[in-house]
mmCIF file of C-alpha atoms in Angstrom:
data_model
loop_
_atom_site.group_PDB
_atom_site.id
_atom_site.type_symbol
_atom_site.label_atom_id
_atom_site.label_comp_id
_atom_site.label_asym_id
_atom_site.label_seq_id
_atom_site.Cartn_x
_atom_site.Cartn_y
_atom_site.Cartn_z
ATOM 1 C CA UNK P 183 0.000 0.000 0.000
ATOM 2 C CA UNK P 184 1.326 3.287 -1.361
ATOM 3 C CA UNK P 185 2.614 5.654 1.730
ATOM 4 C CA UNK P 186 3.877 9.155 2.384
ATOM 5 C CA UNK P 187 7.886 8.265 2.959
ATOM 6 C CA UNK P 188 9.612 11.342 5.727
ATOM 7 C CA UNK P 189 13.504 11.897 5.574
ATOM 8 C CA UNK P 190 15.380 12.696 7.899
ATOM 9 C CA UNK P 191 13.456 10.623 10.600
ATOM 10 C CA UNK P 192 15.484 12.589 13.260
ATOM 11 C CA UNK P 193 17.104 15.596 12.972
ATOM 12 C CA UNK P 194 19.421 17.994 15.520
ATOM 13 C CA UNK P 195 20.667 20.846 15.060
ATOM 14 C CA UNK P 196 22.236 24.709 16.506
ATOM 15 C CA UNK P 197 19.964 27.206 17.187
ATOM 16 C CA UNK P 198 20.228 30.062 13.938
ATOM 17 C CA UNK P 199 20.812 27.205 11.612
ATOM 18 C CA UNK P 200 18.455 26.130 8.340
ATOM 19 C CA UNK P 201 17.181 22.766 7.949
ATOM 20 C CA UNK P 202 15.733 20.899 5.156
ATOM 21 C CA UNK P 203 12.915 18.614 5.870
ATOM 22 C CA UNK P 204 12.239 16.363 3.059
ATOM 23 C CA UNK P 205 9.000 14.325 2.200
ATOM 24 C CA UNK P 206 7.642 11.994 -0.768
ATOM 25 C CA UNK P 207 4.128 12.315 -0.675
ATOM 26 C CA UNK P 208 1.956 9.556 -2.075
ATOM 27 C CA UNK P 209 2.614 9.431 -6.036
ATOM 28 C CA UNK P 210 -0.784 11.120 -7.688
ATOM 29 C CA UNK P 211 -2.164 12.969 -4.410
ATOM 30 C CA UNK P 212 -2.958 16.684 -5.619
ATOM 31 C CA UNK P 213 -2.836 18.158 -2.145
ATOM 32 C CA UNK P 214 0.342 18.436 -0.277
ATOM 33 C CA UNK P 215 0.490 19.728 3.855
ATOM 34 C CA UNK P 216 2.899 20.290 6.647
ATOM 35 C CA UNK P 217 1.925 20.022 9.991
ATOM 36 C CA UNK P 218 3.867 19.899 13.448
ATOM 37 C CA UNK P 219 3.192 18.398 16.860
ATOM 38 C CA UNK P 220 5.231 19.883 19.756
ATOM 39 C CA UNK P 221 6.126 16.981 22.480
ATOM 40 C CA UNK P 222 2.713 16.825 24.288
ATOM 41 C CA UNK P 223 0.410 18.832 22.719
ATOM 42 C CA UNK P 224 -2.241 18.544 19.805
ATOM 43 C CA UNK P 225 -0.990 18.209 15.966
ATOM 44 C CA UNK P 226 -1.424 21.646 14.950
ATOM 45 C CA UNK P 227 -1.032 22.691 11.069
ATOM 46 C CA UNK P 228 1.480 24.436 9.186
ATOM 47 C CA UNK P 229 0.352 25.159 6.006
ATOM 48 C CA UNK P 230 -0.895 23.464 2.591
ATOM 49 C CA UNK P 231 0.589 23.339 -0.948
ATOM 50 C CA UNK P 232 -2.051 22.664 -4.243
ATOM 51 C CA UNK P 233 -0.889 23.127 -8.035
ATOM 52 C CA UNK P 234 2.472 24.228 -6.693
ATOM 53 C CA UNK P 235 1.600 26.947 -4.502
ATOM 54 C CA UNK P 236 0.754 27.404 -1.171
ATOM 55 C CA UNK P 237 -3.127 27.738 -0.396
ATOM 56 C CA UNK P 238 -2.885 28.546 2.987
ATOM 57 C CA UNK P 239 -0.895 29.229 5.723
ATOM 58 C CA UNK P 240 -0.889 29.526 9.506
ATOM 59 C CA UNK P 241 0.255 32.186 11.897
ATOM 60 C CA UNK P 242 3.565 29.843 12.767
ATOM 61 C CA UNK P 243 4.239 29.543 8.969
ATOM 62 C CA UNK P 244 6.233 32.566 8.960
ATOM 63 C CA UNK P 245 8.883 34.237 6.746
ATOM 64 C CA UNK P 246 11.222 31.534 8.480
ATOM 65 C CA UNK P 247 9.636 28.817 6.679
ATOM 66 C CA UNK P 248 9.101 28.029 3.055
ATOM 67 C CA UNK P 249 8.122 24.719 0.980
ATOM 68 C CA UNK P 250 8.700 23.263 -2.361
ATOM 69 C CA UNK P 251 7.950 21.054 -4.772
ATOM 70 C CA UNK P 252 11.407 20.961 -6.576
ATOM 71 C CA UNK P 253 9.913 17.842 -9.382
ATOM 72 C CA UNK P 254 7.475 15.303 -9.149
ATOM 73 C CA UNK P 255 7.853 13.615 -6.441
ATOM 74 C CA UNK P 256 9.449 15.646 -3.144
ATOM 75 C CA UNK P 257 7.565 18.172 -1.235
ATOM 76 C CA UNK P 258 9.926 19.929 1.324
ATOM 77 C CA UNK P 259 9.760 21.766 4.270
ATOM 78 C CA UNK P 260 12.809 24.582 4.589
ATOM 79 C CA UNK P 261 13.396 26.364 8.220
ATOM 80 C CA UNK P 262 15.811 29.397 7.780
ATOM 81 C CA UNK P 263 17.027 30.340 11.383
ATOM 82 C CA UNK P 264 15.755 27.432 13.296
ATOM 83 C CA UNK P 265 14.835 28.852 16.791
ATOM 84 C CA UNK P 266 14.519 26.711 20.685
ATOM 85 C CA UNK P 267 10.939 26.648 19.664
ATOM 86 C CA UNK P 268 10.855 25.228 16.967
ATOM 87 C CA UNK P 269 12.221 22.122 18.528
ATOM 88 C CA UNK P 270 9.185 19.214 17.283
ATOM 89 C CA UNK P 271 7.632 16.433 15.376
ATOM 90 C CA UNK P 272 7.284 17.659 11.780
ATOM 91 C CA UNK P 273 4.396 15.644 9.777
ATOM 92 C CA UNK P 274 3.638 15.834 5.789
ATOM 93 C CA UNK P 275 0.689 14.825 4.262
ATOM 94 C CA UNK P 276 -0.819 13.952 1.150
ATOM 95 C CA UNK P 277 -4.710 13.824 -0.401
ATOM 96 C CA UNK P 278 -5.999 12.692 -3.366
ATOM 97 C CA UNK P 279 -8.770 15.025 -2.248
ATOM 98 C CA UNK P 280 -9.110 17.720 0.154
ATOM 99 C CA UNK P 281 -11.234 15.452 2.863
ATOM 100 C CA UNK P 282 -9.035 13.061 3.274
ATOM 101 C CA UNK P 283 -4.937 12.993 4.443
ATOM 102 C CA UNK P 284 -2.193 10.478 5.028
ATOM 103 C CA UNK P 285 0.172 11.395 7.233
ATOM 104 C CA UNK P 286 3.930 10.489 7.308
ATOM 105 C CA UNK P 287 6.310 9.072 9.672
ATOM 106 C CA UNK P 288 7.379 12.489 11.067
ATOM 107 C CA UNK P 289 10.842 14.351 11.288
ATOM 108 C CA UNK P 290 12.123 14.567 15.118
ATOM 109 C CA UNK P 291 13.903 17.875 14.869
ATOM 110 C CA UNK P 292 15.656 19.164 17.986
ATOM 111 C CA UNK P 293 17.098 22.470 18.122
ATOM 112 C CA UNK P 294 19.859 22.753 20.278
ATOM 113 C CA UNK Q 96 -10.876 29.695 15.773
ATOM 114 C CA UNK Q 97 -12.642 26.009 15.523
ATOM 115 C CA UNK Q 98 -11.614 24.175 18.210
ATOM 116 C CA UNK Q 99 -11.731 20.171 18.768
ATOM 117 C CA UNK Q 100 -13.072 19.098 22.145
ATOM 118 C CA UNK Q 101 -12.485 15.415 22.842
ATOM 119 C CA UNK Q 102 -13.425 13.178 25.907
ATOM 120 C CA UNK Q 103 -12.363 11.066 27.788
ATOM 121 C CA UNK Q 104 -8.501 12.281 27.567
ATOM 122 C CA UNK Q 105 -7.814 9.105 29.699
ATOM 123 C CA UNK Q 106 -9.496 5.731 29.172
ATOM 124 C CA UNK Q 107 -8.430 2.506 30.662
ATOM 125 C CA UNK Q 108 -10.787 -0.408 30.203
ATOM 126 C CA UNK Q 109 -10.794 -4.432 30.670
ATOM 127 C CA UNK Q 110 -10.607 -6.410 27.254
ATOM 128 C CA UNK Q 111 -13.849 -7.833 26.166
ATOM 129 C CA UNK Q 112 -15.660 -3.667 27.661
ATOM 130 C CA UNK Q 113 -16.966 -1.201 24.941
ATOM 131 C CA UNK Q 114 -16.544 2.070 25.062
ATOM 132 C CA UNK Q 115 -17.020 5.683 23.350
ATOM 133 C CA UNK Q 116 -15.048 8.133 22.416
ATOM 134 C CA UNK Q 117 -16.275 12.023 21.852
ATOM 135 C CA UNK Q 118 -15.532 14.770 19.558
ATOM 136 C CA UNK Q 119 -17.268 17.396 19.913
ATOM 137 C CA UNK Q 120 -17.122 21.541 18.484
ATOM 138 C CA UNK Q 121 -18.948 24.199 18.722
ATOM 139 C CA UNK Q 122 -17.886 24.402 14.651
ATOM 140 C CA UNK Q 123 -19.733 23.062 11.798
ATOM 141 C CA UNK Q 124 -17.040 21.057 9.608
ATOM 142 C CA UNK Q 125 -17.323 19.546 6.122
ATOM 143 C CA UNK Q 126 -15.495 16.498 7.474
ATOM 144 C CA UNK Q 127 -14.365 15.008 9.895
ATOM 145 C CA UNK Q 128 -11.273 12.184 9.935
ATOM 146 C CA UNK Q 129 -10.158 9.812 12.853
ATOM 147 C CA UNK Q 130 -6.591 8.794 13.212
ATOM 148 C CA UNK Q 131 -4.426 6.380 15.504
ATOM 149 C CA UNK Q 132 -1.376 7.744 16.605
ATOM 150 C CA UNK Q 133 1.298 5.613 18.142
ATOM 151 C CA UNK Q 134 4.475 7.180 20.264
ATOM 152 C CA UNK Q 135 6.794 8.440 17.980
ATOM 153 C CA UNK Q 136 4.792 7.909 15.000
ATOM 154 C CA UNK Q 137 2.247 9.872 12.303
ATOM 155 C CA UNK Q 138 -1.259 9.606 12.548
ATOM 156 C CA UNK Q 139 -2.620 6.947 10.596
ATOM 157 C CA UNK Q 140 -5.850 7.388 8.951
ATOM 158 C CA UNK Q 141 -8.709 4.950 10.497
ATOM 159 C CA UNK Q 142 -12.370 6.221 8.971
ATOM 160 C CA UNK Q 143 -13.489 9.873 7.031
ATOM 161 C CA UNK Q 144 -17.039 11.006 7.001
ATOM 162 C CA UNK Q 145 -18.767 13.787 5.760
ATOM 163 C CA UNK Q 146 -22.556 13.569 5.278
ATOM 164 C CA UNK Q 147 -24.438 14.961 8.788
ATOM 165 C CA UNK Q 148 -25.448 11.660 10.470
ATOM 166 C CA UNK Q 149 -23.422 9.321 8.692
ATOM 167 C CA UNK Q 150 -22.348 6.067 10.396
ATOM 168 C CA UNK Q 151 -19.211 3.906 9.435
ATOM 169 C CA UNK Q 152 -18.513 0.356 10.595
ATOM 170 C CA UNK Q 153 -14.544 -0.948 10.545
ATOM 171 C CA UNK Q 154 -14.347 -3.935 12.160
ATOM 172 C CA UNK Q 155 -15.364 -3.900 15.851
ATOM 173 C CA UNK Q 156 -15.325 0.078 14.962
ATOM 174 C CA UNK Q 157 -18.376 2.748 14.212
ATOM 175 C CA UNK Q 158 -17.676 6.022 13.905
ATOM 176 C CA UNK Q 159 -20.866 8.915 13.519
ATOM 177 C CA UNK Q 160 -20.914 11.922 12.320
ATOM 178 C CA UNK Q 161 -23.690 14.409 13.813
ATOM 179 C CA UNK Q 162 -26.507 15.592 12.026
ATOM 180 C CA UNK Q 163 -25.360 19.103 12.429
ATOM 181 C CA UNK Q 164 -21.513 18.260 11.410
ATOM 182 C CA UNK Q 165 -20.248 19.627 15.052
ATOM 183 C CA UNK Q 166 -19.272 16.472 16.719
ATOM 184 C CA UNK Q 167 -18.406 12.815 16.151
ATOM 185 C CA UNK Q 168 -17.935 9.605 18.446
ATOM 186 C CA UNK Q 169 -15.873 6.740 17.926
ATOM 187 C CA UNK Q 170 -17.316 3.195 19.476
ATOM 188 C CA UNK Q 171 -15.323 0.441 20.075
ATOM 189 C CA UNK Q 172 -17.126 -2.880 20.872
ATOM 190 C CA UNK Q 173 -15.194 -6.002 22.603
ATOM 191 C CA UNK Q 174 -12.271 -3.559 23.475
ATOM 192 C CA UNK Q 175 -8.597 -5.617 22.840
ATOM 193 C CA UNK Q 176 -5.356 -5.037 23.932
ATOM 194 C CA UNK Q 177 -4.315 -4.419 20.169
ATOM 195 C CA UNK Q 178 -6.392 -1.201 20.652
ATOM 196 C CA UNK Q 179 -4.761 0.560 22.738
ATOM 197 C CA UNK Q 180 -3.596 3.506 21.879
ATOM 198 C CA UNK Q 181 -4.031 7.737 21.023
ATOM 199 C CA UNK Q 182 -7.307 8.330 19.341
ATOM 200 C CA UNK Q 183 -7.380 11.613 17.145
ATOM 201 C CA UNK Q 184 -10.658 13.175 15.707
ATOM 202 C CA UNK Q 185 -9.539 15.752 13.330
ATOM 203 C CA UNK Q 186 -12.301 18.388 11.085
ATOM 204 C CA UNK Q 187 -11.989 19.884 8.162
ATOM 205 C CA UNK Q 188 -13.260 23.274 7.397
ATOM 206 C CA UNK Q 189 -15.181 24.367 4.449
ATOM 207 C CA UNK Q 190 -14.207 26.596 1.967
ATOM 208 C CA UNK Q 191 -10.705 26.441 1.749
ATOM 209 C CA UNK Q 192 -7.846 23.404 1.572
ATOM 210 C CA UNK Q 193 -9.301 21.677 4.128
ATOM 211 C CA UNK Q 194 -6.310 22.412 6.813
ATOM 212 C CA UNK Q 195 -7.463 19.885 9.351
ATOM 213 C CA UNK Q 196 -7.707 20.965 13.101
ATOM 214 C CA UNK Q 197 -7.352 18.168 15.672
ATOM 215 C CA UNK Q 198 -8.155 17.176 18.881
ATOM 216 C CA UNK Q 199 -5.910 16.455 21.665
ATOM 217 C CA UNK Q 200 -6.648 12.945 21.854
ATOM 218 C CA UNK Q 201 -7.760 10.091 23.865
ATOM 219 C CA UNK Q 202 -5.262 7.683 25.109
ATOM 220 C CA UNK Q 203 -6.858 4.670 25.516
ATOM 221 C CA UNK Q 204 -5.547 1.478 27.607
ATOM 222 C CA UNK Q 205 -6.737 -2.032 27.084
ATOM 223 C CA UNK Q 206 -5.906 -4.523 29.744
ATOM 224 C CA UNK Q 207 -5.878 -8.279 29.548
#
């Protein structure tokens, strides 16, 4: 059964430095998403990517963050100054259509 | 801001007991999704449903969507130890790319 694939699957890091976190969504899903879950507390999103742009965005998603669909196939997550905070599990996900989302494995990024 | 009430946060339940799990929002959403979430893992998709009432059946599973689209329960009948686990409810708002907003979860134990 086809699956959204996360790399790395843990991540460190020093505060102020960028990080790359790389996803292969499920091939022929339209919709494209990036959510993170900080250690204890709810899944919250990040932002959603559709006919390679983004559709929406939260309040976290700021100028620090950016995503891109470089081909077919990757979808990543880019974090330019990575901050204490932003020390979480990072999810992708992937629809065919908009109801309905398959998550990843997650990237454990720690920021040091 | 929609917001995802669920209840119990804590379950912990003989094998063989059923039980029922709550979702509820003061929201209307166009869908509604339920995930399992191990530790250290994504959420993995269990049922979606999106017509006001609707009931799904998967396995010793039935999930409900309520007639006004606000709130949803998950019943498990025959509990097992193989169920134990985080329980996520997660809606969907209309009108835009269907971000999904989740719940905090109910960890659920199943003892022998």
């Amino acid at each position: 059964e086809p699956e959204v694939t996360q790399t790395p699957s843990h991540q460190v890091t020093q505060m102020g430095q960028e990080v790359i976190l790389r996803c292969v969504p499920i091939s022929n899903h339209l919709y494209f998403y990036w959510y993170r879950q900080i250690l204890g507390q709810k899944v919250e999103f990040l932002v959603s990517f559709y006919n390679n742009e983004i559709s929406e965005k939260s309040e976290i998603f700021d100028d620090q963050f950016s995503v891109e669909r470089p081909d077919g196939s990757n979808f990543t997550l880019k974090i330019r100054s990575t901050k204490l905070e932003d020390s979480a599990m990072y999810f992708c996900a992937s629809g065919w259509v908009q109801e309905t989302q398959y998550f990843g494995p997650g990237t454990r990024l720690l920021v040091l | 801001t929609q917001l995802l009430e669920q209840s119990p946060q804590f379950l912990s339940i003989q094998e063989g007991e059923n039980l029922t799990v709550y979702c509820n929002s003061s929201s209307v959403f166009s869908s509604l999704q339920w995930y399992r979430q191990e530790p250290g893992e994504g959420p993995v998709l269990l049922v979606t449903v999106v017509t006001g009432g609707e009931v799904k059946k998967l396995k010793r599973l039935t999930f409900q969507f309520g007639d006004a689209r606000k709130d949803s329960s998950l019943h498990i009948t025959a509990a097992q130890p193989g169920d134990t686990g985080l329980y996520l409810c997660a809606g969907a708002g209309s009108g835009g790319y269907n971000k999904l907003i989740f719940g905090a979860g109910t960890r659920l134990a199943v003892h022998p």
